[in-house]
CSV table of C-alpha atoms and ligand atoms in Angstrom, one decimal:
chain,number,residue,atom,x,y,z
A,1,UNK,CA,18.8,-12.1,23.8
A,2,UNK,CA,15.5,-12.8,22.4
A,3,UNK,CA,14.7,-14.8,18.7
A,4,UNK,CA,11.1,-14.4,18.0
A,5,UNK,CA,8.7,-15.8,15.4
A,6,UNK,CA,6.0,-13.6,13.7
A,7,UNK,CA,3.5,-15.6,12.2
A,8,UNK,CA,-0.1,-14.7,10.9
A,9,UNK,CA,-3.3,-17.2,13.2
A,10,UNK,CA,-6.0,-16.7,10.5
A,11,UNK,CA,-5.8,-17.2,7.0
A,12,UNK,CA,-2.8,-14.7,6.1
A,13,UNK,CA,-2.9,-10.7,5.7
A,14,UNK,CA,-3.3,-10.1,9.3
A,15,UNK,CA,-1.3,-7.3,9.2
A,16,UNK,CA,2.4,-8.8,10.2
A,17,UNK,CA,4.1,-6.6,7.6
A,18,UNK,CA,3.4,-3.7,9.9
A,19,UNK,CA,4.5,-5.3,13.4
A,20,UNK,CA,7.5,-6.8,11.8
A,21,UNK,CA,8.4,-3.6,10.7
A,22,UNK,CA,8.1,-1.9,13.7
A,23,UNK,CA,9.8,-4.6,15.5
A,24,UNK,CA,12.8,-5.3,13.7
A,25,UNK,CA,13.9,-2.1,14.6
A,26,UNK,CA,15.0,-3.5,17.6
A,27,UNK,CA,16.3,-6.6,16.2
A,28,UNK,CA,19.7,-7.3,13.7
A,29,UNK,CA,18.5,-10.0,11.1
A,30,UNK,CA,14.9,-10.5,9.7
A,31,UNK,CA,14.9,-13.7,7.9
A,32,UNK,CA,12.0,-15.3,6.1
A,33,UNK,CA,11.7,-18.8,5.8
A,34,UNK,CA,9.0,-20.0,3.6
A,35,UNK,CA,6.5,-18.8,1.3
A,36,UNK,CA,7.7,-16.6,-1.9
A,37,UNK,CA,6.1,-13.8,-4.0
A,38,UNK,CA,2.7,-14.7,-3.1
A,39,UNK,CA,2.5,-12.6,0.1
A,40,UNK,CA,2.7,-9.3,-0.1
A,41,UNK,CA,3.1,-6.8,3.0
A,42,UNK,CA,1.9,-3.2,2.8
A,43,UNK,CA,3.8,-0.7,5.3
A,44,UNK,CA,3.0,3.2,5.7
A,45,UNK,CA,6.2,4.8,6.2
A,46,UNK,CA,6.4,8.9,7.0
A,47,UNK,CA,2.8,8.5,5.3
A,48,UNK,CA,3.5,6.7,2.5
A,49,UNK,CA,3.1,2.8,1.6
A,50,UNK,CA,5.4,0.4,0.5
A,51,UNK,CA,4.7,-2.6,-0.6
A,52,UNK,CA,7.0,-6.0,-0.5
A,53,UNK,CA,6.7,-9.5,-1.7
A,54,UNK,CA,9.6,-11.0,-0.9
A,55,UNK,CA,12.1,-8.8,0.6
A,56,UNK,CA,11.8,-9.4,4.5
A,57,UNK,CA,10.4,-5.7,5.3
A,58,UNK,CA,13.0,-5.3,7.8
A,59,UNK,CA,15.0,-3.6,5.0
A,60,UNK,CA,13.0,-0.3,6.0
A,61,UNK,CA,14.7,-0.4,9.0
A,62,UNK,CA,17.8,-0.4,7.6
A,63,UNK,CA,18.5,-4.1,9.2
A,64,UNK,CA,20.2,-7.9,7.1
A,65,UNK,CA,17.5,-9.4,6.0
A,66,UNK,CA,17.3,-12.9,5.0
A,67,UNK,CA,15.4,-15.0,2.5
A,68,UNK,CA,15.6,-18.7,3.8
A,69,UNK,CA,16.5,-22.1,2.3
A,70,UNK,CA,12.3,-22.6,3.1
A,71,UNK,CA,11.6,-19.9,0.1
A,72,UNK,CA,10.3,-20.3,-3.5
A,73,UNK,CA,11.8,-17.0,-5.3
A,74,UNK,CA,10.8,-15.6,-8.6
A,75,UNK,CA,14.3,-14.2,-9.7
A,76,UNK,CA,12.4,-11.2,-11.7
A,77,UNK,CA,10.4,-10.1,-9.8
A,78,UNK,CA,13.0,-10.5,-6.7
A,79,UNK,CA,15.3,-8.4,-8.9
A,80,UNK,CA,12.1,-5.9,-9.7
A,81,UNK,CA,11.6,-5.6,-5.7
A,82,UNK,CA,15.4,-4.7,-5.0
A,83,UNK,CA,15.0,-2.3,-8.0
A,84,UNK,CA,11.4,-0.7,-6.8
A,85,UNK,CA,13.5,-0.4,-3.0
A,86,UNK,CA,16.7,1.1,-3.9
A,87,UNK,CA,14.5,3.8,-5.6
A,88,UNK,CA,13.1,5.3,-2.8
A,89,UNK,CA,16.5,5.2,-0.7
A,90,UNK,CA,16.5,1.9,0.7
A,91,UNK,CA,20.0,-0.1,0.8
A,92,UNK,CA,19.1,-3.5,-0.5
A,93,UNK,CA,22.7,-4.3,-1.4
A,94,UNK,CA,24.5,-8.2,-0.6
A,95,UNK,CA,25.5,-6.5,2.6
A,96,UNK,CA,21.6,-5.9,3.9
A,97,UNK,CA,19.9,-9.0,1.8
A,98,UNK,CA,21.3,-12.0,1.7
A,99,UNK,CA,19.2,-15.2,-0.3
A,100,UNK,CA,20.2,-18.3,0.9
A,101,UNK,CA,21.6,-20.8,-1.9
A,102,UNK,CA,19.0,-23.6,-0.8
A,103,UNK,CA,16.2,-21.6,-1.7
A,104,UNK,CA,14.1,-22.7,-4.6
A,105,UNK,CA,14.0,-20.8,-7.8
A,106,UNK,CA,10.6,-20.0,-10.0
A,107,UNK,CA,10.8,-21.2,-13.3
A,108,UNK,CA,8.2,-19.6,-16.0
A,109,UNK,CA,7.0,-23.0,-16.6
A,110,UNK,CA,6.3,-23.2,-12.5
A,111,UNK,CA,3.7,-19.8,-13.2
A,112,UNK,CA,2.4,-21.1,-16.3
A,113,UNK,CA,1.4,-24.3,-14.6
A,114,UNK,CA,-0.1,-22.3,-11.7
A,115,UNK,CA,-2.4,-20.2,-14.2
A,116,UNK,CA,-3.0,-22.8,-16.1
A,117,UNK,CA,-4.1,-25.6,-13.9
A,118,UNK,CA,-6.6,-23.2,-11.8
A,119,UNK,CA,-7.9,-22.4,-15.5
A,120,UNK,CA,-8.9,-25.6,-15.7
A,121,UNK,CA,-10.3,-26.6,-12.7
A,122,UNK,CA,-13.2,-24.0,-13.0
A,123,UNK,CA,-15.2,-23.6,-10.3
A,124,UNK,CA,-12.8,-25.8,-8.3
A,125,UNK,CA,-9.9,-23.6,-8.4
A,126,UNK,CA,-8.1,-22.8,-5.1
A,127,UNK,CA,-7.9,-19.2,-6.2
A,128,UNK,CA,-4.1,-19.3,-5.9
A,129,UNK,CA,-2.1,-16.0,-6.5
A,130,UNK,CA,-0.8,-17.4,-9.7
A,131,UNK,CA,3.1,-16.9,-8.9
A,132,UNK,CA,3.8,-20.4,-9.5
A,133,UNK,CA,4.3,-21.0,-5.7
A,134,UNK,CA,3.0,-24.8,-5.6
A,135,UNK,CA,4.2,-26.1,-9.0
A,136,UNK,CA,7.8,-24.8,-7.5
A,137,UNK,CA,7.5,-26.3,-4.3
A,138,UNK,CA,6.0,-29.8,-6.0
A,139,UNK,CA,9.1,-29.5,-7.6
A,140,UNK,CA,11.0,-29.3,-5.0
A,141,UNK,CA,9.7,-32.3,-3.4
A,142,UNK,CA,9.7,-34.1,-6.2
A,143,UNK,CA,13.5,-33.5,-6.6
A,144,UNK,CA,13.6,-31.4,-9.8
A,145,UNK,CA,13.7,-28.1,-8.5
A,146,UNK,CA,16.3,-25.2,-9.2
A,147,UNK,CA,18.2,-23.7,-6.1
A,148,UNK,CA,20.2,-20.6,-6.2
A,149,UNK,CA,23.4,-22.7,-5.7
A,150,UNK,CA,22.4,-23.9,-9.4
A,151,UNK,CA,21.0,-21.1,-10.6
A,152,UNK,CA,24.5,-19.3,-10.5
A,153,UNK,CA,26.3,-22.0,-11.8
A,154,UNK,CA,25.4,-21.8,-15.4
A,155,UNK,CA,26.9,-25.2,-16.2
A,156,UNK,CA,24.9,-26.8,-13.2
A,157,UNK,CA,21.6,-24.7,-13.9
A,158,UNK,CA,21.2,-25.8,-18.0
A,159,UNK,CA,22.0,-29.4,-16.8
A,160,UNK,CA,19.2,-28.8,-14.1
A,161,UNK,CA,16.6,-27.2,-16.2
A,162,UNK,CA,17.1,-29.6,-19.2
A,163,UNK,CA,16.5,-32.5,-17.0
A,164,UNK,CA,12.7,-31.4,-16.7
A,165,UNK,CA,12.5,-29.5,-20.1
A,166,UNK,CA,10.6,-31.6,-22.2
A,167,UNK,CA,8.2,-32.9,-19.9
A,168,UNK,CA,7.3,-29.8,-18.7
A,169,UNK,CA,6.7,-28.7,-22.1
A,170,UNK,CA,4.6,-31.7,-23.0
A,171,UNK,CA,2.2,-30.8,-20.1
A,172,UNK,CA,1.9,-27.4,-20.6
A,173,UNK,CA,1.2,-27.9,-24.5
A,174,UNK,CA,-0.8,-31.6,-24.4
A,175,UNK,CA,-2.5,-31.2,-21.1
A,176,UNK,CA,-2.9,-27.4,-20.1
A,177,UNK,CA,-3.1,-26.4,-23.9
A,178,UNK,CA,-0.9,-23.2,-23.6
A,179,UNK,CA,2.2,-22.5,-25.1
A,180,UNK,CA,5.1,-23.8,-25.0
A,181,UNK,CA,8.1,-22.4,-23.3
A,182,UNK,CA,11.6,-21.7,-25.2
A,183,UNK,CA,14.3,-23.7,-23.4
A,184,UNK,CA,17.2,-21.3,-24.8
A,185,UNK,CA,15.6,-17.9,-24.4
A,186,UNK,CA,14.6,-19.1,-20.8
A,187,UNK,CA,17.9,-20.2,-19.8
A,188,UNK,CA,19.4,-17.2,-21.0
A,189,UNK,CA,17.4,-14.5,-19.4
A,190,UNK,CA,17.7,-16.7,-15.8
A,191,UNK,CA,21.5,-16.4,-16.9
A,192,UNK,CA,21.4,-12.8,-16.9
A,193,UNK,CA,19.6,-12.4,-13.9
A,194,UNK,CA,21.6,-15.2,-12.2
A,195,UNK,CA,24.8,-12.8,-12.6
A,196,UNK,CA,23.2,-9.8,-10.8
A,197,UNK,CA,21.6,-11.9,-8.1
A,198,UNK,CA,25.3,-13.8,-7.5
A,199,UNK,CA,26.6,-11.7,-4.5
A,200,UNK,CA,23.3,-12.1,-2.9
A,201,UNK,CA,23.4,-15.7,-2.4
A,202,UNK,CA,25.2,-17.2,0.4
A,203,UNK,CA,24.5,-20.0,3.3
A,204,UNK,CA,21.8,-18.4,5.4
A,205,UNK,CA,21.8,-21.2,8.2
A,206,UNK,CA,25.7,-20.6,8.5
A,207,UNK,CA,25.6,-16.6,8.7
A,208,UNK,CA,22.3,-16.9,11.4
A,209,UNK,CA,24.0,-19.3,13.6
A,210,UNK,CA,27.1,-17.4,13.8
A,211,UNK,CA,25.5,-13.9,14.3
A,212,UNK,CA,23.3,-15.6,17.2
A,213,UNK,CA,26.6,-16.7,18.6
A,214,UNK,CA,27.6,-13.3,18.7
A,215,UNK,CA,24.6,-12.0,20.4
A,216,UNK,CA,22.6,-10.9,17.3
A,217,UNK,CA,18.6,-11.0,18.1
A,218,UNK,CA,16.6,-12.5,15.1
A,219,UNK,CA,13.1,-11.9,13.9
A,220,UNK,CA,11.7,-14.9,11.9
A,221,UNK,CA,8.9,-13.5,9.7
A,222,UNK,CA,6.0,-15.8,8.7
A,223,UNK,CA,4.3,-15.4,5.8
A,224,UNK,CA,0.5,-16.5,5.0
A,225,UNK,CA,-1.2,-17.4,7.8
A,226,UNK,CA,-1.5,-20.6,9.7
A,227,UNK,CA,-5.1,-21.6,8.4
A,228,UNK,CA,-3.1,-21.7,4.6
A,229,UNK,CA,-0.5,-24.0,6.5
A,230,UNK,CA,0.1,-27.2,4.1
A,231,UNK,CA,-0.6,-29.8,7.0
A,232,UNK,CA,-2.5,-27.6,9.0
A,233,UNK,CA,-4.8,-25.4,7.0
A,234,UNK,CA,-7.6,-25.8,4.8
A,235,UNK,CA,-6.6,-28.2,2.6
A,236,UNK,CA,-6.6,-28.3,-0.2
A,237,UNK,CA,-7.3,-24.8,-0.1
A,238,UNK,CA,-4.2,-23.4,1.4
A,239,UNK,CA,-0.5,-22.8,0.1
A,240,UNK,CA,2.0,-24.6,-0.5
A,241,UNK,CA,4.3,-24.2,2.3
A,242,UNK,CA,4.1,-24.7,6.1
A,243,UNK,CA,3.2,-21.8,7.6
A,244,UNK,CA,3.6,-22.6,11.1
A,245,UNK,CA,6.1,-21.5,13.5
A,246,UNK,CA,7.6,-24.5,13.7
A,247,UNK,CA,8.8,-24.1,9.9
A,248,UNK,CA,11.1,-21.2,11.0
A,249,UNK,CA,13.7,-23.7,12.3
A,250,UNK,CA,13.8,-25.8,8.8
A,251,UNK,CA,13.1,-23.1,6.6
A,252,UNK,CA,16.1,-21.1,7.6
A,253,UNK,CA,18.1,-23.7,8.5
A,254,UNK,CA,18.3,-23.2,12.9
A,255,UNK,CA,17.5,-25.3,15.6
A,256,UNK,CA,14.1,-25.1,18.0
A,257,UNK,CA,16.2,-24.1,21.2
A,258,UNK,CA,17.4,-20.8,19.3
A,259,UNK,CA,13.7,-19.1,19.5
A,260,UNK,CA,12.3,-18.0,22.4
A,261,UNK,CA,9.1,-16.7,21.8
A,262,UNK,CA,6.2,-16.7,19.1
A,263,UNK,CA,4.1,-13.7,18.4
A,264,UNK,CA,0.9,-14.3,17.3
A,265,UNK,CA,-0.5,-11.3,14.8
A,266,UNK,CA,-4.4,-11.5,14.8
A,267,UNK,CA,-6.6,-8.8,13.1
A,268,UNK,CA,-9.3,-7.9,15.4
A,269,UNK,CA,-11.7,-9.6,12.7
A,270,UNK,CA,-11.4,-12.4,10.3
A,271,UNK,CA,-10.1,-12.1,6.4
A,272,UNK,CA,-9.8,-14.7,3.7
A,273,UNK,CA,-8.4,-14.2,0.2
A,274,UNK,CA,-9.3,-17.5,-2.5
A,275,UNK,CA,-11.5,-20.1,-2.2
A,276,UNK,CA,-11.9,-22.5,0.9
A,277,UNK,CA,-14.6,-22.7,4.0
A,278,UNK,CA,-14.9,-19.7,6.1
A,279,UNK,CA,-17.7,-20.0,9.1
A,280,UNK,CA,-17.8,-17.0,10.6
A,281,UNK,CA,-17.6,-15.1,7.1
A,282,UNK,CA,-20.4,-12.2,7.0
A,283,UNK,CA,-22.5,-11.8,3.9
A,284,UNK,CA,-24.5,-8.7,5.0
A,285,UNK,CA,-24.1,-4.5,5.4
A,286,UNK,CA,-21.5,-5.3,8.4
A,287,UNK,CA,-19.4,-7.5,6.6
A,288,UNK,CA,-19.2,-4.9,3.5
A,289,UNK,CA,-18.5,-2.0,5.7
A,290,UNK,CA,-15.4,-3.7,7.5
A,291,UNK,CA,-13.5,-4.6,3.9
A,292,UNK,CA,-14.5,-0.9,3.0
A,293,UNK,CA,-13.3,0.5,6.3
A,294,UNK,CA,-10.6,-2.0,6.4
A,295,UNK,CA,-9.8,-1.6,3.0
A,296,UNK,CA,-9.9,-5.4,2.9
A,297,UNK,CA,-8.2,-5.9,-0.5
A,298,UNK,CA,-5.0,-8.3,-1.3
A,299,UNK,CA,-1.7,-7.0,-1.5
A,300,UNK,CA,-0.2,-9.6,-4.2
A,301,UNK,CA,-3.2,-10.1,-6.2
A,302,UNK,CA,-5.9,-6.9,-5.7
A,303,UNK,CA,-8.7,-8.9,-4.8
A,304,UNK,CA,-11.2,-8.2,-2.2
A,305,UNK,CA,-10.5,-10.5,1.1
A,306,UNK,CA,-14.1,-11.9,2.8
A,307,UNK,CA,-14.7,-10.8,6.0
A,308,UNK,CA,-16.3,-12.0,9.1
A,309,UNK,CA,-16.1,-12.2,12.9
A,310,UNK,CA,-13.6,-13.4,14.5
A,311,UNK,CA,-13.4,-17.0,15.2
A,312,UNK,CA,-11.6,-18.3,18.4
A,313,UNK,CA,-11.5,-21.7,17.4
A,314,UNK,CA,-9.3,-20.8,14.6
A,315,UNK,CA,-7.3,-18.7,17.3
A,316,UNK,CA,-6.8,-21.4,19.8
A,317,UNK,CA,-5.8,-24.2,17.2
A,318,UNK,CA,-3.5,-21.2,15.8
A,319,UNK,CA,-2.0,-20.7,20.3
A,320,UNK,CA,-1.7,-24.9,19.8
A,321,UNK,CA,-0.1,-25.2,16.5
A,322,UNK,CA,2.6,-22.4,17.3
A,323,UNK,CA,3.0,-22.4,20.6
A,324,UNK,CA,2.4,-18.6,20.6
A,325,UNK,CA,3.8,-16.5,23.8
A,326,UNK,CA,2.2,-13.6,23.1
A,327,UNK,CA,-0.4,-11.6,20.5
A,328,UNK,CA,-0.2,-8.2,18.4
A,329,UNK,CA,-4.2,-7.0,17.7
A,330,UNK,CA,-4.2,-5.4,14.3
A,331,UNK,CA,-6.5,-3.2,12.8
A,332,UNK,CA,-9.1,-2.8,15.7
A,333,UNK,CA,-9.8,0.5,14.9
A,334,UNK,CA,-12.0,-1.0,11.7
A,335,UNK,CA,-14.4,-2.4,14.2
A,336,UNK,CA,-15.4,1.1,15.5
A,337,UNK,CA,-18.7,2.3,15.3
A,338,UNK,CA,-20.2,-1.1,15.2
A,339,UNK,CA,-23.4,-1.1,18.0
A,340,UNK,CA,-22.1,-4.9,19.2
A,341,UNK,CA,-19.6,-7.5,17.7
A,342,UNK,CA,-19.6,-11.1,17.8
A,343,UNK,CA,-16.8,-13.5,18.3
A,344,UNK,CA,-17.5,-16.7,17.6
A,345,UNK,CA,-16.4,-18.8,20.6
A,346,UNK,CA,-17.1,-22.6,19.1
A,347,UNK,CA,-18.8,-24.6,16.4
A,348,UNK,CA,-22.0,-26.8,16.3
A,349,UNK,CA,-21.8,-29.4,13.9
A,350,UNK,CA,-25.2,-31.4,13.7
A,351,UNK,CA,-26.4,-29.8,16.9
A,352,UNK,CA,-23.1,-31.2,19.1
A,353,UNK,CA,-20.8,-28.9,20.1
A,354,UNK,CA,-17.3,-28.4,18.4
A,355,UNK,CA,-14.3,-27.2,20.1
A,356,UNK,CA,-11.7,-27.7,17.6
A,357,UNK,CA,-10.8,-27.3,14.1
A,358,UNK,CA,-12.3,-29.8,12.0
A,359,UNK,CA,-9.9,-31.7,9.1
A,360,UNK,CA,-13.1,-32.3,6.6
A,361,UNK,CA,-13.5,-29.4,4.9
A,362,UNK,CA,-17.1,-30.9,4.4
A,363,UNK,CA,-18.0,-30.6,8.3
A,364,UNK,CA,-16.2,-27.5,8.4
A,365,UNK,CA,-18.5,-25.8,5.7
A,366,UNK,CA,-21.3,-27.4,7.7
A,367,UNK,CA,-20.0,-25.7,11.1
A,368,UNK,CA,-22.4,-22.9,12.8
A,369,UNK,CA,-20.6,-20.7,14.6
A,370,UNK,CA,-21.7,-20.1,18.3
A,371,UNK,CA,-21.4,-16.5,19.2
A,372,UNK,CA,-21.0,-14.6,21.9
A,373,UNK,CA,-22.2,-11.2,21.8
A,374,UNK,CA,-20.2,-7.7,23.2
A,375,UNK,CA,-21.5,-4.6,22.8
A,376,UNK,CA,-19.0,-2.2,20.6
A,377,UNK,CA,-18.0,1.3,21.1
A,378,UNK,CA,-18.6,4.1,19.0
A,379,UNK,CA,-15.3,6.7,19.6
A,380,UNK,CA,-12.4,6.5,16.8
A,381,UNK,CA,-9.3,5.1,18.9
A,382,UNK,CA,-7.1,5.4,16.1
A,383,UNK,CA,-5.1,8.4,17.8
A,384,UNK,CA,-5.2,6.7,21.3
A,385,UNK,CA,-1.6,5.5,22.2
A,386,UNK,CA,-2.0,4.9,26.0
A,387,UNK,CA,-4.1,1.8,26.3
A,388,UNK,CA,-5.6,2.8,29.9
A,389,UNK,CA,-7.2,5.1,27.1
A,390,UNK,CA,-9.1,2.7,25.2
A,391,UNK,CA,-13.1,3.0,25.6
A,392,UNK,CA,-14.1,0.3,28.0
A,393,UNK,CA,-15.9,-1.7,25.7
A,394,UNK,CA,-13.0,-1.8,23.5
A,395,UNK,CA,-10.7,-3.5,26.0
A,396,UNK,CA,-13.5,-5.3,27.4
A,397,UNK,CA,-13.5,-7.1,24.0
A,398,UNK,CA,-9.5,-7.6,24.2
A,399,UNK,CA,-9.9,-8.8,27.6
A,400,UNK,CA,-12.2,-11.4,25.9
A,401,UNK,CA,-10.0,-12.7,23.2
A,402,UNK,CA,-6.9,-13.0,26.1
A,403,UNK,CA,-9.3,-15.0,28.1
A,404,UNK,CA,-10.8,-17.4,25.5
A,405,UNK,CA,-7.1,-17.4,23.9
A,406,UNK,CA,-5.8,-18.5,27.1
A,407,UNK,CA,-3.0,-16.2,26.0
A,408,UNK,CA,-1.9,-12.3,26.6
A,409,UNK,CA,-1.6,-9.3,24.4
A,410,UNK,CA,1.6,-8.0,23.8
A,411,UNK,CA,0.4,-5.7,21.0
A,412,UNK,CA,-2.4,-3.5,19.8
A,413,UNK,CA,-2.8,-2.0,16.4
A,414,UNK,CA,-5.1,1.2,15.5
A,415,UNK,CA,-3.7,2.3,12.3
A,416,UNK,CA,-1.2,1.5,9.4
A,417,UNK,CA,1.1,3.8,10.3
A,418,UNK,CA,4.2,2.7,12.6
A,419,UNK,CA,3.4,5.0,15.3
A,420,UNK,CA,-0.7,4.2,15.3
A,421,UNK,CA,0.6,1.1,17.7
A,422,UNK,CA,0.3,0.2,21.7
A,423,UNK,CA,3.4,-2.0,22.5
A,424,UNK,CA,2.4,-3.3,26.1
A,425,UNK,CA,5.5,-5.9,25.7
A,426,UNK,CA,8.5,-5.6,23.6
A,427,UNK,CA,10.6,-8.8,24.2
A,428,UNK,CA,13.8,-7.6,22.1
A,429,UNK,CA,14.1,-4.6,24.5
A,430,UNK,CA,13.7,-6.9,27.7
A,431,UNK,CA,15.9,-8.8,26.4
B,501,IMP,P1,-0.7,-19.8,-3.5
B,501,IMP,O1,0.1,-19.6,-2.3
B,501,IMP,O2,-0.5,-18.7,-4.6
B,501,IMP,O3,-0.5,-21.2,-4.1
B,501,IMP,O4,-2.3,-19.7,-3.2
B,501,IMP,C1,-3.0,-20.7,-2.3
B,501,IMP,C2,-3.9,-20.0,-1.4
B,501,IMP,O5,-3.3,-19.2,-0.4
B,501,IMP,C3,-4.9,-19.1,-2.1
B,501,IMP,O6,-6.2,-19.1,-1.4
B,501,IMP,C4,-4.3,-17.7,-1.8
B,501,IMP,O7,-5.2,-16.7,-1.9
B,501,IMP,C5,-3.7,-17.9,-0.4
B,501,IMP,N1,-2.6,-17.0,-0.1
B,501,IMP,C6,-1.3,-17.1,-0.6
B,501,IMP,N2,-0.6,-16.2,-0.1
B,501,IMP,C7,-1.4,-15.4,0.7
B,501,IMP,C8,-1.1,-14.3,1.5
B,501,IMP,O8,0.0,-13.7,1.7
B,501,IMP,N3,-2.2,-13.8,2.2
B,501,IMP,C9,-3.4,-14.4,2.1
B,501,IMP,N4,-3.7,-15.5,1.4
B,501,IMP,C10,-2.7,-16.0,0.7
């Protein structure tokens, strides 16, 4: 039996939508356990993409999928996403999606504080998604959030909601300037969508422990990408939650000894959405031809991600931080055609050596990357499926990334599409 975390090593949109999808077809539950409707994962399906935000995309497979206690959830847009599912043919009924009642809901005021507060700050803005992600979870640790076993308890939720009301008024109007939010017509509308969201919620922690009991195998998809990671990340400029693999256990409620492996998903380059630090970031015709080829451009939010090289100091504090087992490669067909490709295998920092991530963001933005340089390959591999078939310098640069990674490749991308994929291990089947 095998219980496996997915989790993004770079700074998020690495591709896991894809590998979880492909993957969960041989597991029973996909459960999410942090984040909310701030990531967003593109599948192609028979050709055509889907996009989710907070449905685990184990739902195309026809599998329960979970949304942990660890989640923030806009109810409207949760509501939109079932809605947008169910009309192409998907089943996204209480029997296949189940929202646990610990999760934290989204408020408008949470969304108007997001927008309102990067407004202010300018040039300084953490270029969230907007989707009131932190302002929920500062709630929540704060101990004036909503959860879902309040939210469908009208009694419990006006009580809730009025508690915070009129301060949350006060600051949007006195210190954000913006409008201020109608207590009643809010209430009602989370009423309404309270009642059609009801049979979804239920104690995810319960319902996971006793289909593991059973024999079920579970895939524990990460959201983000370890470099957003509250503790561990970029901070300030990261997200809200924790984004490790070690947040699987608390954000759905099970204990470490249930997983047994962490997949690591790393695109064969590096993308970053928002403000923060990037070193090995390219500014040049090669960095503007891989977010072209690579159609670099955010699921949630439409923007265009930065690009560079990819940085194995990011990857080996990523094989630290989550004890990965193994790696899925995403999206290495983008980096054909290139003539040679750098992968940046440390830092100097005022002409010393750096071999790990740095916590100043100020030495981090000062941080040249060291390089080591491999010649590329010109041949489209994005119909190659065997990977004996894979041009020599194309797995020479693999067999690079294993070594400085000190880890193995279980995975190798070459296209959106499900079947554009080289699974060299599959630990649900060995199982
Ligand atoms: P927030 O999560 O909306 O608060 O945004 C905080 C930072 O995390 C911003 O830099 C966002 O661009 C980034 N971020 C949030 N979600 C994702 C994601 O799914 N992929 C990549 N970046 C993300």
């Amino acid at each position: 039996m095998a219980n496996i975390v997915i989790i993004g090593t770079q700074w998020g949109d690495e591709g896991k939508g894809k590998i979880v999808d492909l993957l969960s077809e041989h597991a029973d539950y996909v459960v999410r356990f942090q984040g909310g409707n701030n990531a967003g994962h593109t599948m192609v399906v028979e050709g055509e993409q889907i996009i989710s935000h907070l449905v685990p995309s184990g739902i195309l497979q026809g599998k329960t999928c979970f949304i942990g206690n660890g989640l923030v959830v806009d109810p409207e847009v949760l509501l939109k996403e079932i809605d947008y599912l169910t009309g192409k043919g998907i089943d996204v009924g209480p029997e296949k999606l189940k929202i646990c009642e610990k999760a934290h809901v989204i408020m408008p005021y949470h969304k108007a504080i997001d927008h309102g507060r990067e407004k202010l700050k300018g040039d300084k803005k953490i270029g969230t998604t907007g989707r009131g992600i932190g302002p929920c979870y500062e709630d929540k640790a704060t101990r004036r959030g909503v959860r879902f076993v309040d939210l469908i308890a009208e009694e419990d939720f006006r009580e809730r909601v009025g508690a915070v009301f009129a301060e949350k008024n006060f600051y949007l109007k006195e210190f954000l300037a913006l409008d201020e939010i109608d207590a009643e017509e809010m209430m009602d509308q989370y009423q309404e969508m309270a009642a059609r969201l009801a049979p979804y919620v239920t104690n995810v922690s319960v319902l996971i422990y006793e289909g593991i009991l059973e024999g079920r195998q579970v895939l524990f998809e990460g959201a983000q990408g370890t470099h957003l990671d509250i503790d561990h990340g970029t901070y300030p400029y990261v997200t809200s939650s924790s984004t490790v693999s070690g947040n699987a256990c608390c954000g759905a409620g099970v204990g470490p000894m249930e997983i047994t492996g962490v997949l690591g998903i790393v695109k064969a380059y590096t993308t970053r959405v928002g403000a923060g630090p990037f070193p090995t970031e390219l500014f040049d015709d090669i960095g503007d031809r891989i977010q072209k080829k690579g159609s670099e451009f955010g699921a949630t939010t439409g923007r265009k991600r930065r690009c560079g090289w990819l940085d194995m100091v990011i990857l080996r504090n990523s094989v630290r931080l989550n004890s990965l087992t193994g790696l899925a490669i995403t999206k290495l067909d983008v980096l054909g055609g290139l003539e040679w490709l750098n992968i940046c295998t440390g830092y100097e920092y005022q002409g010393k050596a750096l071999n790990n991530f740095p916590a100043s963001l100020k030495v981090l933005a000062a941080c040249n990357p060291i390089y080591e340089t491999l010649p590329g390959w010109s041949e489209d591999i994005s119909g190659i499926r065997d990977f004996n078939d894979l041009p020599q310098h194309t797995r020479n640069y693999l067999k690079r990334i294993e070594e400085l990674a000190g880890t193995t490749i279980e995975i190798v991308s070459v296209g959106p599409g499900r079947h554009e994929t080289m699974i060299l291990k599959n630990h649900f089947v060995e199982a």
